[in-house]
Amino acid sequence: LEYGDYECPFCADAQPIVKEIQRRLGDDLLFAFRHFPLINIHPHSEHAAEAAEAAGAQENFWGMHDLLFENQSALEDQDLVAYAGELSLDETRLIREVTSSVYALRIREDFKSGVRGGVNGTPTFFINGERYDGPRDVGHFLEALSKRTVEK
């Protein structure tokens, strides 16, 4: 489980590591992303999270998720519309849902669950319900995943 912010450079740095772990573990890994937009320092993070959820409503959360991290320096509303087009989504619907905060409650719930779990920055990872604060590289993550799986 990752709590992240689409405008956070540390989250973007973690993305290739997460992708590699997903590639290596395939169906043996259940990965979830929860929104933790740090709007005081990342002014575009909330609309980016809304765009990911709006894309999810059109069956392409992960496509938008990846595009947002790949284009972290371009998260204005017009950029979000362009990404929707790139993913062949209904652009008008997506930006309408983003600008009217259709998914704000869901994002707030993610944020609150993170706060309750001790999240105070991004990215924050949990493995089988336990916070992972170890080194952020593929090898250490894989080791932690295998240990925590054996222990459970």
Coordinates of C-alpha atoms in Angstrom, one line a residue, residues 85 135 137:
G85 CA -7.3 12.4 -24.5
P135 CA 15.5 1.7 2.2
D137 CA 15.1 0.2 -3.5

